[in-house]
mmCIF file of C-alpha atoms in Angstrom:
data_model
loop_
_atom_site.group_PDB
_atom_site.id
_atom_site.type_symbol
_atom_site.label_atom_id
_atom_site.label_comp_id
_atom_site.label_asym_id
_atom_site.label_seq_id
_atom_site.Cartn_x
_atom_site.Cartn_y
_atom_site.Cartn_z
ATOM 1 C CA UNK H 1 -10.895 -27.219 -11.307
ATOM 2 C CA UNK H 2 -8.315 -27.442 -14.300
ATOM 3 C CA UNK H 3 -5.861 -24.822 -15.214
ATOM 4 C CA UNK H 4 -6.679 -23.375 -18.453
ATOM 5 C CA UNK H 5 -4.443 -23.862 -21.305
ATOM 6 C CA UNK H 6 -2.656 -20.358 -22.029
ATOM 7 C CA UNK H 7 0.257 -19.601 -24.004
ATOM 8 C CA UNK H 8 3.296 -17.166 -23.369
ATOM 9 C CA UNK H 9 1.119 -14.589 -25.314
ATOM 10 C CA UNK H 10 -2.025 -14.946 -23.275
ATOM 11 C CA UNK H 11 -0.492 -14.364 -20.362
ATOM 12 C CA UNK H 12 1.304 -11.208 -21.411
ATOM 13 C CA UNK H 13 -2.125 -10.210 -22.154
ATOM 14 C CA UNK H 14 -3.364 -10.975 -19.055
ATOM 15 C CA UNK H 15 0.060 -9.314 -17.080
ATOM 16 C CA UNK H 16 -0.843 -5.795 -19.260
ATOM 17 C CA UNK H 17 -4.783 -6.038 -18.701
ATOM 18 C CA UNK H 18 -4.214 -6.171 -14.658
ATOM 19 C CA UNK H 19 -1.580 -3.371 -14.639
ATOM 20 C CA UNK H 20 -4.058 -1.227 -16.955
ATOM 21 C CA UNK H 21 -7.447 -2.158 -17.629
ATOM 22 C CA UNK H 22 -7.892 1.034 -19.653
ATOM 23 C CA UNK H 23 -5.505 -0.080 -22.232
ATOM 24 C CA UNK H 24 -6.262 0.664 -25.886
ATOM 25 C CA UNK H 25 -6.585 -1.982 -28.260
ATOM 26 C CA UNK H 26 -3.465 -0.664 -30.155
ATOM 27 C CA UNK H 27 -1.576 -0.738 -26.926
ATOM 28 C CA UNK H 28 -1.835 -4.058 -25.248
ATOM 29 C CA UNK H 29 -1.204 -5.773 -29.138
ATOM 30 C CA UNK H 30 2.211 -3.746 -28.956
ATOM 31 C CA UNK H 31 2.640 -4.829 -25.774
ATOM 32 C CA UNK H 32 2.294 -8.104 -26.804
ATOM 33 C CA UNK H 33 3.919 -8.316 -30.007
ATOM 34 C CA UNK H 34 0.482 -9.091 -31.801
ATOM 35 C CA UNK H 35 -1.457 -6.621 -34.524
ATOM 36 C CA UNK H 36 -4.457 -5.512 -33.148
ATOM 37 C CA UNK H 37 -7.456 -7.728 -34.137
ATOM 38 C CA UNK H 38 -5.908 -11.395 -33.070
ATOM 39 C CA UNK H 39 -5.003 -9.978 -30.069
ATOM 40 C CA UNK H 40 -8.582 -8.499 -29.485
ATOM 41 C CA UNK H 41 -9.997 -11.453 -30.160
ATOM 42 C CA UNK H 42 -7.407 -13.224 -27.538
ATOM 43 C CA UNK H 43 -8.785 -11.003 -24.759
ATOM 44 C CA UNK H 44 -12.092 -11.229 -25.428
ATOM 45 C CA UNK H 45 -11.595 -15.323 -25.680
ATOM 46 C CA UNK H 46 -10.147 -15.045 -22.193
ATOM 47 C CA UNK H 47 -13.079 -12.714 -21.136
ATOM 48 C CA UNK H 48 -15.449 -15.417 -22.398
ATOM 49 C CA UNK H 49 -13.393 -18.309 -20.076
ATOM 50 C CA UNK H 50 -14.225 -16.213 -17.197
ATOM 51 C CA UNK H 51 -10.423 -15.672 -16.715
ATOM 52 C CA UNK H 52 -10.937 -11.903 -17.349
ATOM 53 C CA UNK H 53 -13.983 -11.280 -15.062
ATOM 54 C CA UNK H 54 -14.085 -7.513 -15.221
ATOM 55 C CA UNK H 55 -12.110 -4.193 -14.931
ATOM 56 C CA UNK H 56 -12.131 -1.885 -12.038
ATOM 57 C CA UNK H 57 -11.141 1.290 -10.798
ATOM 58 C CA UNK H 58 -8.959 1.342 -7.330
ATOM 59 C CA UNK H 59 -10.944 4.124 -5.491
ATOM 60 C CA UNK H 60 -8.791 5.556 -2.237
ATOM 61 C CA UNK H 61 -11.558 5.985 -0.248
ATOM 62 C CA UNK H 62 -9.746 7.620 2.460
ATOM 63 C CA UNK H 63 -9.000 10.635 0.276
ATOM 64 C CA UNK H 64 -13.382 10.614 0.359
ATOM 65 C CA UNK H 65 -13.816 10.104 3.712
ATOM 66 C CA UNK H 66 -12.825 8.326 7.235
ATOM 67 C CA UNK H 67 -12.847 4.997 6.883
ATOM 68 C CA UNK H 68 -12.094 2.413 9.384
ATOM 69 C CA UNK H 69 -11.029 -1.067 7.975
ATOM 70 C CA UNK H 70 -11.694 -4.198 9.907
ATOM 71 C CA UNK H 71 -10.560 -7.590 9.933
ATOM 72 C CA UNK H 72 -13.114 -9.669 11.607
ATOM 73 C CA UNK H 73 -12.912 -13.810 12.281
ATOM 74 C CA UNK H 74 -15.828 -15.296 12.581
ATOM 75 C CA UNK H 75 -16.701 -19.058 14.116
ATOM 76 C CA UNK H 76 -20.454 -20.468 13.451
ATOM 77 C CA UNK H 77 -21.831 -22.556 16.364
ATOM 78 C CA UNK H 78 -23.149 -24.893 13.923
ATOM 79 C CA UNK H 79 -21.178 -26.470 11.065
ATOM 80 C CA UNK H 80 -24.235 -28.111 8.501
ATOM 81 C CA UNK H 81 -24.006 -26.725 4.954
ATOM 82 C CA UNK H 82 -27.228 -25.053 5.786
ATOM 83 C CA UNK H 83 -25.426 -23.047 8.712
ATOM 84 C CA UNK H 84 -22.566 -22.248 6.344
ATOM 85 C CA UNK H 85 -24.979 -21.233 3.721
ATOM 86 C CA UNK H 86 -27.318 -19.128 6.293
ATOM 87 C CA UNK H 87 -24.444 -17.024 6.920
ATOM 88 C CA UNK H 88 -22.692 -16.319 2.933
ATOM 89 C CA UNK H 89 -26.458 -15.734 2.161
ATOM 90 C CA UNK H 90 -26.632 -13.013 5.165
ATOM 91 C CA UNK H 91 -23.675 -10.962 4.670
ATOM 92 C CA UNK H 92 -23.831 -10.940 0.676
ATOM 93 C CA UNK H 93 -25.693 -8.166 0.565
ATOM 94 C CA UNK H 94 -24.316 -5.940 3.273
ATOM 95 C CA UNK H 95 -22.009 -3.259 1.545
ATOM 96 C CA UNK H 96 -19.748 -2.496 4.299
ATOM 97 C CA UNK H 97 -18.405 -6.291 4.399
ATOM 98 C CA UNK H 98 -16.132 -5.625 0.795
ATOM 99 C CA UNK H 99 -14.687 -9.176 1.113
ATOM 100 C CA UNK H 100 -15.115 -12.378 2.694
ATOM 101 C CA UNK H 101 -13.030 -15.770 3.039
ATOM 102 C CA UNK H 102 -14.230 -19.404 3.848
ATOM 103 C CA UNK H 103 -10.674 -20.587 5.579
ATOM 104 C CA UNK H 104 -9.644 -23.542 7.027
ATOM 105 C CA UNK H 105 -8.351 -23.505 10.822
ATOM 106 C CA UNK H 106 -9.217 -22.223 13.961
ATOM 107 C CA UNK H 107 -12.124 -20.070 12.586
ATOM 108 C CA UNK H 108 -14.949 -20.216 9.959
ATOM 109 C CA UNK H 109 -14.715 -17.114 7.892
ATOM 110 C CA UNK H 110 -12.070 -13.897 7.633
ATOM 111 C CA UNK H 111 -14.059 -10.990 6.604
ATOM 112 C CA UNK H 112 -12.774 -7.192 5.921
ATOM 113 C CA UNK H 113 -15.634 -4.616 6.512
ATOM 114 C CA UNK H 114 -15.030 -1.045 5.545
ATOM 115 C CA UNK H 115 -17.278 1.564 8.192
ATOM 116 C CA UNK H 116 -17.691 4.570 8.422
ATOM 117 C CA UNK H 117 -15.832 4.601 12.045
ATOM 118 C CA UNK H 118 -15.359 2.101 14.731
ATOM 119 C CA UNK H 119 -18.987 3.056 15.761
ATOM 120 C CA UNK H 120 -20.626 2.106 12.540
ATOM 121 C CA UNK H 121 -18.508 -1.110 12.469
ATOM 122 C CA UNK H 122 -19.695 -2.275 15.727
ATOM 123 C CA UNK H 123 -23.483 -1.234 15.007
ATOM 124 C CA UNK H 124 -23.266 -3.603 11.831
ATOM 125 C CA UNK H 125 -22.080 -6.915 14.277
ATOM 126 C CA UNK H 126 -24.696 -5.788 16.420
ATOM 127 C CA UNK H 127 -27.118 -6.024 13.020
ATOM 128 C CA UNK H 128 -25.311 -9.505 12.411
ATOM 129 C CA UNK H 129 -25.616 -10.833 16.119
ATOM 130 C CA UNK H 130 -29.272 -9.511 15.736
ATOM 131 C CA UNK H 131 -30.034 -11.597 12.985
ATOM 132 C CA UNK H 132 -29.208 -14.856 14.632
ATOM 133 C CA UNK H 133 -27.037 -16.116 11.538
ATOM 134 C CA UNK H 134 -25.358 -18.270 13.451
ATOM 135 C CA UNK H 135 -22.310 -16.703 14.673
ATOM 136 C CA UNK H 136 -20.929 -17.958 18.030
ATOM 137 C CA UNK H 137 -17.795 -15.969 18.461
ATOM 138 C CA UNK H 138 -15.783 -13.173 16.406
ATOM 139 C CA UNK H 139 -12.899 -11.667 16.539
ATOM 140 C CA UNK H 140 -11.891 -8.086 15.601
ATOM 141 C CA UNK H 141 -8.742 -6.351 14.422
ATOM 142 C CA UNK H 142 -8.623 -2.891 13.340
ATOM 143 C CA UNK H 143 -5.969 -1.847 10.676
ATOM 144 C CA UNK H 144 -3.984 0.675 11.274
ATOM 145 C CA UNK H 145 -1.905 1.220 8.475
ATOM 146 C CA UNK H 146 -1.837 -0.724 5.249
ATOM 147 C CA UNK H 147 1.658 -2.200 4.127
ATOM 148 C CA UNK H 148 0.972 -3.829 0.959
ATOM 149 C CA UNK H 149 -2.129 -5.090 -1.201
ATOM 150 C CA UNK H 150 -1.367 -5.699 -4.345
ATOM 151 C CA UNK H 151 -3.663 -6.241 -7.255
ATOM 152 C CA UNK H 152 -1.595 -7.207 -9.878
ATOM 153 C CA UNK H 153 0.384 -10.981 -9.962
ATOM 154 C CA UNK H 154 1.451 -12.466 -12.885
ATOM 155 C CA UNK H 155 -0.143 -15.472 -13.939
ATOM 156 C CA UNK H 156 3.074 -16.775 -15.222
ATOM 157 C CA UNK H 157 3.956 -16.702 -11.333
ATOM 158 C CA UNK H 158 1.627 -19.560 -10.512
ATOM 159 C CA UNK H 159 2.310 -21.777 -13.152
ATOM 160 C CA UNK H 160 4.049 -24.987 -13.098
ATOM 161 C CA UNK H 161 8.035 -24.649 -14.005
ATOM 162 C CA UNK H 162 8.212 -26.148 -17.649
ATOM 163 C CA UNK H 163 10.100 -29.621 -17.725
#
């Protein structure tokens, strides 16, 4: 995959979308030093390339409810494409697993579940071991306080020093 091309002003756009996806149109061009329409018609082009792929509220769903949060490893016993694919197809649609990783290492996936309780998370790996997806070992780690996860870093972060 190739880095898109984006210039000092996109990614001021991009910086001021992530911080506040609300922003009026008025707003982000001040905040970018553009009038209004051009810089519109920036984000949407960046919408377009994908780079912008939505805008989302950050619900604390512990001010809702308990919630346990779980870090969970998992190994396959099999590793075909087809077992790899078995198991992203499986666990797609199962709305307590909010995020999962293909990694490299020791294990196959890292995936963060958010139950209920510790009770509802170990009903759902019983649902998962159940379905014979092919898991042959997890592991599980249960957060107990959240330090830091950010949602914002600046694009300008990743990129290449200039020469």
């Amino acid at each position: 995959m190739t880095a898109a091309k984006l210039d000092a002003i996109d990614l001021k756009i991009l910086d001021a979308v992530q911080r506040d996806g609300r922003i009026t149109k008025l707003a982000l061009a001040d905040k970018v030093g553009l009038s209004p329409t051009p810089c519109w018609m920036r984000l949407r082009k960046l919408e377009k390339a994908g780079i912008v792929s939505g805008y989302h509220a950050r619900i604390a769903m512990r001010l809702i409810a308990p919630v346990a949060t779980v870090l969970m490893e998992v190994t396959l016993a099999s590793h075909r494409q087809a077992d790899f694919d078995r198991f992203e197809r499986a666990i797609r649609d199962i709305s307590e697993i909010v995020a999962c990783w293909s990694v490299g290492g020791g294990v196959d996936y890292v995936l963060k579940v958010m139950a209920r309780d510790i009770d509802a998370y170990q009903r759902l790996v019983d649902v998962l071991l159940d379905r014979e997806i092919g898991i042959d070992r997890y592991f599980t780690y249960i957060v107990v306080k959240m330090v830091k996860e950010e949602i914002v870093l600046m694009a300008a972060d990743l990129l290449p020093p200039h020469s």
